[in-house]
Amino acid sequence: MLIDHQATGAEPTETRTKARAALVELLDAQADTLGASMAAELHVRIPELAEPEVRQALEPEMAACCVEHLRELRRLLAHELPVEQAVVPVAARRFVLALVHRRISVAVMLRKYRVGQRILWPTLAGHLRETCGDGPELNGELELLGTMLFDYVDIVCGELTEVYGRERERWVRSAAAVRTETVAEILAGAPLDPEVASARLGHQLRGRHVALVLRRRTPAAPVSVTGDLEAAARALVRAAGGPDPLVVPAGASTAHAWISVGEEPDALLTALEEHDPPSDLAVAIGNPGSGIEGFRSSHEEALRAAALAELRATGPAQPPVSSYRHVELLTILADDLPRARRFARRELADLAGDEPGVEALRETALAFLDHGGSHTAAAAALHLHKNTVYTRVRRAERLLGAPLEPGRLRLHLALHLAVALQRQVLEDAPAAGAEAA
């Protein structure tokens, strides 16, 4: 389609050749960006995929799936292949497995493709109108493009429906499915006998637990990534001196884990926090909790820490391990990001600017308040000379229009937000002219 001259033996028209080249050029340049935006929109439009925990677990795989589909469409167009030669991407198969493991129905998968087609169409059609003109010659090409997308989605959905069915049949018979189902019931608040649930999980629920969320930073990893994550979780906990954890996959690149801990878990928590995991692995840790309720609460806290780490990933390099006990205040402050933005910009005034050097002023101001207004302690924490801290504090005060004094809680909180999340809370910030010493 857009290339059906092959079937008829006719030469492609000039408009058709131009249209195909324009689409290939677009997909060459923007497949990654388009795929990521499609994934975000699909999570918004499909209710079953919009829940925060589901989105957090599946959006990397959704994005990889969308990008790979766009690249496959580009391959068909660039090589003038009939759509029947489409190859379903590995990322799409991996996403289907994740849907099965999260008990998301095949109907949701099919809706994802129908909605995705509707999201993609205006972008492709609009690009053709811009590059080829909106004359009558283009109407036939737009019709062929629509047919190509319809046929591609039909082929993909047919093959992936079979993949879904085979995996679901295998999954429901597995011990992993029993564990996953039991964990899902616990997290949903279903009334369960702790002893029965403990037997199903192979994990004692009456004790104390620390929950972990492990996530690969590279969603395009091999299909075996779930097993890799389980092994990574066990290696992480063993290295910290803990017992074997309960590990449950939550997506192709995400796993949830729980560790049984004693009455004094601080040493284990510290060891987990100080662990240096592989470079493509991010780890979030919840606070210890007791019994089934603690199983749930520690997990919720680990999810909050993981979500904050995702927000912080747009800033400078962040530690690969995020522990809720160290970021609890930030998770609360950032829970409503639009309001957090307004609060931070209002409190920081011109210190919220993005001119060169202002970021360093914010970091110094925060360290100064964190250390009770001591220039010497802030300098030691930042590895700066005391005079440098003194100069930066004075410049920060000029931008604030007020003195930096310990006890100014609102200002202190705003600085915590701005330093941790940076442009996430400072976008559209007022300009400021300042240079760090």
Coordinates of C-alpha atoms in Angstrom, one line a residue:
M1 CA 0.0 0.0 0.0
L2 CA 1.4 3.3 -1.1
I3 CA 3.3 0.9 -3.3
D4 CA 0.6 -1.2 -4.9
H5 CA 2.1 -0.5 -8.3
Q6 CA 4.0 -3.7 -7.7
A7 CA 0.9 -5.8 -7.8
T8 CA -0.4 -4.1 -11.0
G9 CA 2.9 -3.8 -12.8
A10 CA 2.3 0.0 -13.1
E11 CA 5.0 2.5 -12.5
P12 CA 4.5 4.6 -9.3
T13 CA 3.3 8.1 -9.9
E14 CA 5.4 11.1 -9.1
T15 CA 3.1 11.9 -6.2
R16 CA 3.3 8.4 -4.8
T17 CA 7.1 8.4 -5.0
K18 CA 7.2 11.7 -3.2
A19 CA 4.7 10.7 -0.6
R20 CA 6.6 7.5 0.2
A21 CA 9.9 9.4 0.5
A22 CA 8.3 12.0 2.7
L23 CA 7.0 9.3 5.1
V24 CA 10.4 7.5 5.2
E25 CA 12.1 10.8 6.0
L26 CA 9.7 11.5 8.8
L27 CA 10.0 8.1 10.4
D28 CA 13.8 8.2 10.0
A29 CA 13.9 11.5 11.9
Q30 CA 11.1 11.2 14.4
A31 CA 10.3 7.5 15.1
D32 CA 11.6 7.7 18.7
T33 CA 9.8 11.0 19.5
L34 CA 6.6 9.9 17.8
G35 CA 6.7 6.5 19.5
A36 CA 7.2 8.0 23.0
S37 CA 4.3 10.5 22.5
M38 CA 2.0 7.8 21.2
A39 CA 2.8 5.7 24.3
A40 CA 2.0 8.5 26.6
E41 CA -1.3 9.2 24.8
L42 CA -2.3 5.6 24.8
H43 CA -1.8 5.4 28.6
V44 CA -4.1 8.5 28.9
R45 CA -6.8 7.3 26.5
I46 CA -7.1 3.7 27.7
P47 CA -8.5 3.5 31.3
E48 CA -7.0 0.1 32.0
L49 CA -3.5 1.5 31.2
A50 CA -4.0 4.8 32.9
E51 CA -3.7 3.7 36.5
P52 CA -0.4 5.2 37.9
E53 CA 1.1 1.8 38.9
V54 CA 0.2 0.2 35.5
R55 CA 1.6 3.2 33.6
Q56 CA 4.8 3.3 35.7
A57 CA 5.4 -0.4 35.0
L58 CA 4.4 -0.6 31.3
E59 CA 5.1 2.8 29.7
P60 CA 8.8 1.9 28.8
E61 CA 7.6 -1.3 27.1
M62 CA 4.7 0.6 25.5
A63 CA 7.1 3.2 24.1
A64 CA 9.5 0.6 22.8
C65 CA 6.6 -1.2 21.2
C66 CA 5.4 2.0 19.4
V67 CA 8.8 2.9 18.2
E68 CA 9.5 -0.5 16.8
H69 CA 6.1 -0.5 14.9
L70 CA 7.0 2.8 13.4
R71 CA 10.4 1.4 12.3
E72 CA 8.7 -1.6 10.7
L73 CA 6.4 0.7 8.8
R74 CA 9.4 2.7 7.7
R75 CA 11.1 -0.6 6.5
L76 CA 8.0 -1.5 4.4
L77 CA 7.8 1.9 2.8
A78 CA 11.6 2.3 2.2
H79 CA 11.9 -1.1 0.5
E80 CA 8.5 -0.9 -1.3
L81 CA 7.3 -4.1 0.3
P82 CA 3.7 -5.2 0.5
V83 CA 2.2 -4.9 4.0
E84 CA 1.7 -8.7 4.0
Q85 CA 5.5 -9.0 4.6
A86 CA 5.3 -7.1 7.9
V87 CA 7.2 -8.6 10.7
V88 CA 5.7 -8.2 14.2
P89 CA 8.4 -6.5 16.3
V90 CA 9.9 -8.4 19.3
A91 CA 9.0 -5.3 21.5
A92 CA 5.3 -5.9 20.6
R93 CA 5.5 -9.5 21.6
R94 CA 7.2 -8.6 24.9
F95 CA 4.5 -6.0 25.6
V96 CA 1.8 -8.6 25.1
L97 CA 3.5 -10.9 27.6
A98 CA 3.5 -8.1 30.1
L99 CA -0.2 -7.6 29.6
V100 CA -0.9 -11.3 30.3
H101 CA 1.2 -11.2 33.5
R102 CA -0.7 -8.1 34.7
R103 CA -4.1 -9.8 34.0
I104 CA -4.9 -7.1 31.4
S105 CA -7.4 -8.5 28.8
V106 CA -6.7 -9.1 25.1
A107 CA -9.5 -6.6 24.4
V108 CA -7.3 -3.9 25.9
M109 CA -4.5 -5.0 23.6
L110 CA -6.7 -4.8 20.6
R111 CA -8.0 -1.4 21.6
K112 CA -4.4 -0.2 22.0
Y113 CA -3.8 -0.8 18.3
R114 CA -7.1 0.8 17.2
V115 CA -6.5 3.9 19.3
G116 CA -2.8 4.0 18.2
Q117 CA -3.9 4.0 14.6
R118 CA -6.2 7.0 15.3
I119 CA -3.3 8.8 17.1
L120 CA -0.8 8.2 14.3
W121 CA -3.0 9.0 11.3
P122 CA -3.2 12.8 11.7
T123 CA 0.6 13.0 12.0
L124 CA 1.3 11.0 8.9
A125 CA -1.5 12.6 6.8
G126 CA -0.6 16.1 8.0
H127 CA 3.0 15.5 7.0
L128 CA 2.0 14.4 3.5
R129 CA -0.1 17.5 3.0
E130 CA 2.8 19.7 4.1
T131 CA 5.3 18.0 1.9
C132 CA 3.3 17.0 -1.2
G133 CA 0.6 19.7 -1.3
D134 CA -3.1 19.3 -0.6
G135 CA -4.2 18.8 -4.2
P136 CA -6.4 16.1 -5.7
E137 CA -3.4 13.9 -6.6
L138 CA -2.8 13.4 -2.9
N139 CA -6.3 12.0 -2.1
G140 CA -5.5 8.6 -3.6
E141 CA -2.2 8.4 -1.6
L142 CA -4.0 9.3 1.6
E143 CA -6.5 6.5 0.9
L144 CA -3.7 4.1 0.3
L145 CA -1.9 5.2 3.5
G146 CA -5.1 4.6 5.5
T147 CA -5.5 1.2 3.9
M148 CA -1.9 0.3 4.7
L149 CA -2.3 1.3 8.3
F150 CA -5.5 -0.7 8.6
D151 CA -4.0 -3.8 7.0
Y152 CA -0.8 -3.5 9.1
V153 CA -2.9 -3.3 12.4
D154 CA -5.0 -6.2 11.2
I155 CA -2.0 -8.4 10.6
V156 CA -0.3 -7.4 13.9
C157 CA -3.4 -7.9 16.0
G158 CA -4.0 -11.3 14.5
E159 CA -0.5 -12.6 15.3
L160 CA -0.4 -11.0 18.7
T161 CA -3.8 -12.4 19.7
E162 CA -2.3 -15.9 19.2
V163 CA 0.8 -14.9 21.3
Y164 CA -1.5 -13.6 24.0
G165 CA -3.6 -16.9 24.0
R166 CA -0.5 -19.1 24.2
E167 CA 1.1 -17.1 27.0
R168 CA -2.1 -16.9 29.0
E169 CA -2.6 -20.7 28.8
R170 CA 1.0 -21.3 29.9
W171 CA 0.9 -18.6 32.6
V172 CA -2.3 -19.7 34.4
R173 CA -0.7 -23.1 35.0
S174 CA 2.6 -21.7 36.5
A175 CA 3.6 -21.2 40.1
A176 CA 4.6 -17.6 39.1
A177 CA 0.9 -17.0 38.2
V178 CA -0.2 -18.2 41.6
R179 CA 2.3 -15.8 43.3
T180 CA 1.3 -12.9 41.0
E181 CA -2.4 -13.5 41.6
T182 CA -1.9 -13.7 45.4
V183 CA 0.2 -10.5 45.5
A184 CA -2.4 -8.7 43.3
E185 CA -5.2 -9.7 45.8
I186 CA -3.1 -8.5 48.8
L187 CA -2.3 -5.2 47.2
A188 CA -6.0 -4.7 46.2
G189 CA -7.0 -5.2 49.9
A190 CA -8.8 -8.5 49.4
P191 CA -9.5 -10.4 52.7
L192 CA -7.0 -13.3 52.8
D193 CA -6.0 -15.8 55.4
P194 CA -2.3 -14.8 56.1
E195 CA -1.3 -18.5 56.5
V196 CA -2.9 -19.5 53.2
A197 CA -1.4 -16.5 51.4
S198 CA 2.0 -17.1 52.9
A199 CA 2.0 -20.7 51.7
R200 CA 1.1 -19.6 48.2
L201 CA 3.8 -17.0 48.1
G202 CA 6.5 -18.9 50.0
H203 CA 6.9 -15.8 52.0
Q204 CA 5.8 -15.3 55.6
L205 CA 3.3 -12.4 55.8
R206 CA 3.0 -12.2 59.6
G207 CA 6.5 -10.7 59.9
R208 CA 8.0 -7.4 58.8
H209 CA 8.8 -6.6 55.2
V210 CA 10.8 -4.2 53.0
A211 CA 9.5 -3.7 49.5
L212 CA 11.6 -3.0 46.4
V213 CA 10.8 -1.9 42.9
L214 CA 13.5 -2.8 40.3
R215 CA 13.4 -1.3 36.9
R216 CA 15.6 -1.6 33.8
R217 CA 16.5 1.7 32.4
T218 CA 16.6 0.2 28.9
P219 CA 13.2 -1.2 27.9
A220 CA 14.5 -2.7 24.7
A221 CA 16.3 -5.4 26.6
P222 CA 16.1 -9.1 25.6
V223 CA 12.9 -11.0 26.2
S224 CA 14.6 -12.8 29.2
V225 CA 14.8 -9.5 31.0
T226 CA 12.1 -10.6 33.6
G227 CA 14.3 -13.5 34.7
D228 CA 17.3 -11.2 34.7
L229 CA 15.4 -8.8 37.0
E230 CA 14.6 -11.7 39.4
A231 CA 18.2 -12.7 39.5
A232 CA 19.2 -9.0 40.0
A233 CA 16.8 -8.7 42.9
R234 CA 18.2 -11.8 44.6
A235 CA 21.8 -10.7 44.0
L236 CA 21.0 -7.2 45.4
V237 CA 19.5 -8.6 48.6
R238 CA 22.2 -11.2 49.1
A239 CA 24.9 -8.6 48.8
A240 CA 23.1 -6.6 51.5
G241 CA 23.0 -9.6 53.8
G242 CA 19.3 -10.3 53.5
P243 CA 17.3 -13.5 52.9
D244 CA 16.0 -14.5 49.5
P245 CA 13.3 -12.1 48.5
L246 CA 9.8 -12.7 47.1
V247 CA 10.0 -11.4 43.5
V248 CA 7.0 -10.9 41.2
P249 CA 7.3 -9.5 37.6
A250 CA 5.3 -6.3 37.0
G251 CA 6.2 -5.8 33.3
A252 CA 8.9 -6.7 30.9
S253 CA 11.4 -4.3 32.5
T254 CA 9.9 -4.0 36.0
A255 CA 9.8 -6.3 39.0
H256 CA 8.4 -6.0 42.6
A257 CA 10.1 -7.7 45.5
W258 CA 9.7 -8.1 49.2
I259 CA 12.3 -9.0 51.9
S260 CA 11.5 -10.5 55.3
V261 CA 13.3 -8.4 57.9
G262 CA 13.7 -8.5 61.6
E263 CA 12.9 -6.0 64.3
E264 CA 16.0 -3.9 63.6
P265 CA 16.2 -3.5 59.8
D266 CA 18.4 -0.4 59.7
A267 CA 21.6 -2.2 58.8
L268 CA 19.9 -4.0 55.9
L269 CA 18.3 -0.8 54.7
T270 CA 21.6 1.0 54.8
A271 CA 23.3 -1.8 52.9
L272 CA 20.6 -1.8 50.2
E273 CA 20.9 2.0 49.9
E274 CA 24.7 1.8 49.5
H275 CA 24.6 -1.0 47.0
D276 CA 25.9 -0.2 43.5
P277 CA 23.6 -2.1 41.1
P278 CA 24.3 -2.6 37.4
S279 CA 24.3 0.7 35.4
D280 CA 21.0 -0.1 33.7
L281 CA 19.1 -1.0 36.9
A282 CA 17.2 1.5 39.1
V283 CA 16.1 0.4 42.5
A284 CA 13.5 2.0 44.9
I285 CA 13.0 0.9 48.5
G286 CA 10.0 1.3 50.8
N287 CA 10.0 1.6 54.6
P288 CA 9.7 -1.5 56.8
G289 CA 6.1 -2.6 57.4
S290 CA 4.5 -5.3 59.5
G291 CA 2.0 -7.9 58.4
I292 CA -0.2 -7.8 55.3
E293 CA -0.8 -4.0 55.8
G294 CA 2.9 -3.5 56.0
F295 CA 3.4 -5.6 52.9
R296 CA 1.1 -3.2 51.1
S297 CA 2.4 0.1 52.6
S298 CA 6.0 -0.7 52.0
H299 CA 5.2 -1.5 48.4
E300 CA 3.2 1.8 47.9
E301 CA 6.2 3.7 49.4
A302 CA 8.7 2.0 47.0
L303 CA 6.4 2.9 44.1
R304 CA 6.4 6.5 45.3
A305 CA 10.2 6.5 45.5
A306 CA 10.4 5.0 42.0
A307 CA 8.0 7.6 40.6
L308 CA 10.1 10.4 42.1
A309 CA 13.3 8.9 40.7
E310 CA 11.6 8.9 37.2
L311 CA 10.9 12.6 37.6
R312 CA 14.5 13.3 38.7
A313 CA 15.9 11.4 35.8
T314 CA 15.6 14.5 33.6
G315 CA 18.1 16.3 35.8
P316 CA 21.7 15.5 36.5
A317 CA 22.8 11.9 37.1
Q318 CA 20.9 10.6 40.1
P319 CA 21.8 7.7 42.4
P320 CA 20.6 4.4 41.1
V321 CA 19.0 3.6 44.5
S322 CA 16.1 5.7 45.8
S323 CA 15.0 5.0 49.4
Y324 CA 11.6 6.3 50.5
R325 CA 12.8 7.1 54.0
H326 CA 15.2 9.7 52.5
V327 CA 12.7 11.2 49.9
E328 CA 9.4 10.9 51.7
L329 CA 9.0 14.7 52.0
L330 CA 9.8 15.2 48.3
T331 CA 7.3 12.6 47.3
I332 CA 4.6 14.4 49.2
L333 CA 5.7 17.8 47.8
A334 CA 5.8 16.5 44.2
D335 CA 2.5 14.5 44.5
D336 CA 0.7 17.4 42.7
L337 CA 3.3 18.6 40.3
P338 CA 1.4 21.7 38.9
R339 CA 0.8 23.0 42.4
A340 CA 4.4 22.2 43.3
R341 CA 5.6 24.3 40.3
R342 CA 3.5 27.3 41.3
F343 CA 4.7 27.0 44.9
A344 CA 8.4 26.8 44.0
R345 CA 8.3 29.6 41.5
R346 CA 6.3 31.8 43.9
E347 CA 8.7 31.2 46.9
L348 CA 11.9 31.4 44.9
A349 CA 11.1 34.5 42.8
D350 CA 14.1 35.3 40.6
L351 CA 16.1 32.5 42.2
A352 CA 13.9 30.1 40.1
G353 CA 15.5 31.5 36.9
D354 CA 17.5 29.5 34.4
E355 CA 20.3 31.9 33.6
P356 CA 23.8 30.6 33.9
G357 CA 24.9 30.1 37.4
V358 CA 21.5 30.3 39.1
E359 CA 21.3 26.5 39.5
A360 CA 24.5 26.6 41.5
L361 CA 23.1 29.4 43.7
R362 CA 20.0 27.3 44.5
E363 CA 22.2 24.3 45.5
T364 CA 24.3 26.5 47.7
A365 CA 21.3 28.2 49.3
L366 CA 19.8 24.7 50.1
A367 CA 23.0 23.5 51.6
F368 CA 23.3 26.7 53.6
L369 CA 19.8 26.2 55.1
D370 CA 20.3 22.4 55.5
H371 CA 23.3 23.2 57.8
G372 CA 21.6 25.7 59.9
G373 CA 22.9 28.8 58.2
S374 CA 26.6 27.8 58.6
H375 CA 28.8 28.9 55.7
T376 CA 31.6 26.6 56.9
A377 CA 29.4 23.5 57.1
A378 CA 27.8 24.2 53.7
A379 CA 31.2 24.7 52.2
A380 CA 32.3 21.3 53.5
A381 CA 29.2 19.6 52.2
L382 CA 29.6 21.1 48.8
H383 CA 33.4 20.8 48.7
L384 CA 33.7 24.6 48.1
H385 CA 35.7 27.3 49.8
K386 CA 33.9 29.1 52.6
N387 CA 34.2 32.5 50.7
T388 CA 32.6 31.0 47.6
V389 CA 29.6 29.9 49.7
Y390 CA 29.4 33.4 51.3
T391 CA 29.4 35.0 47.8
R392 CA 26.7 32.7 46.5
V393 CA 24.5 33.1 49.5
R394 CA 24.6 36.9 49.1
R395 CA 23.7 36.6 45.3
A396 CA 20.9 34.2 46.1
E397 CA 19.5 36.7 48.6
R398 CA 19.6 39.5 46.0
L399 CA 17.5 37.3 43.7
L400 CA 15.1 36.3 46.5
G401 CA 14.8 39.9 47.6
A402 CA 15.1 38.6 51.2
P403 CA 17.7 37.1 53.6
L404 CA 18.4 33.4 53.6
E405 CA 17.6 32.6 57.2
P406 CA 17.2 29.1 58.9
G407 CA 13.6 28.6 59.9
R408 CA 12.0 29.9 56.6
L409 CA 10.2 26.6 56.1
R410 CA 8.4 27.5 52.8
L411 CA 11.6 28.7 51.2
H412 CA 13.5 25.6 52.4
L413 CA 10.9 23.3 50.9
A414 CA 10.8 25.2 47.6
L415 CA 14.6 24.9 47.4
H416 CA 14.4 21.1 48.0
L417 CA 11.9 20.8 45.2
A418 CA 13.9 23.0 42.8
V419 CA 17.2 21.3 43.5
A420 CA 15.8 17.8 43.2
L421 CA 13.5 18.2 40.3
Q422 CA 15.0 21.2 38.5
R423 CA 13.1 22.0 35.3
Q424 CA 10.2 19.7 36.3
V425 CA 9.2 22.4 38.7
L426 CA 11.0 25.5 37.3
E427 CA 9.8 25.5 33.7
D428 CA 8.6 28.9 32.6
A429 CA 10.5 30.3 35.5
P430 CA 11.3 34.0 35.5
A431 CA 14.7 34.9 34.0
A432 CA 17.4 36.1 36.3
G433 CA 20.9 37.4 35.7
A434 CA 23.4 35.8 38.1
E435 CA 26.7 34.1 37.9
A436 CA 28.0 31.5 40.3
A437 CA 31.4 32.2 41.8

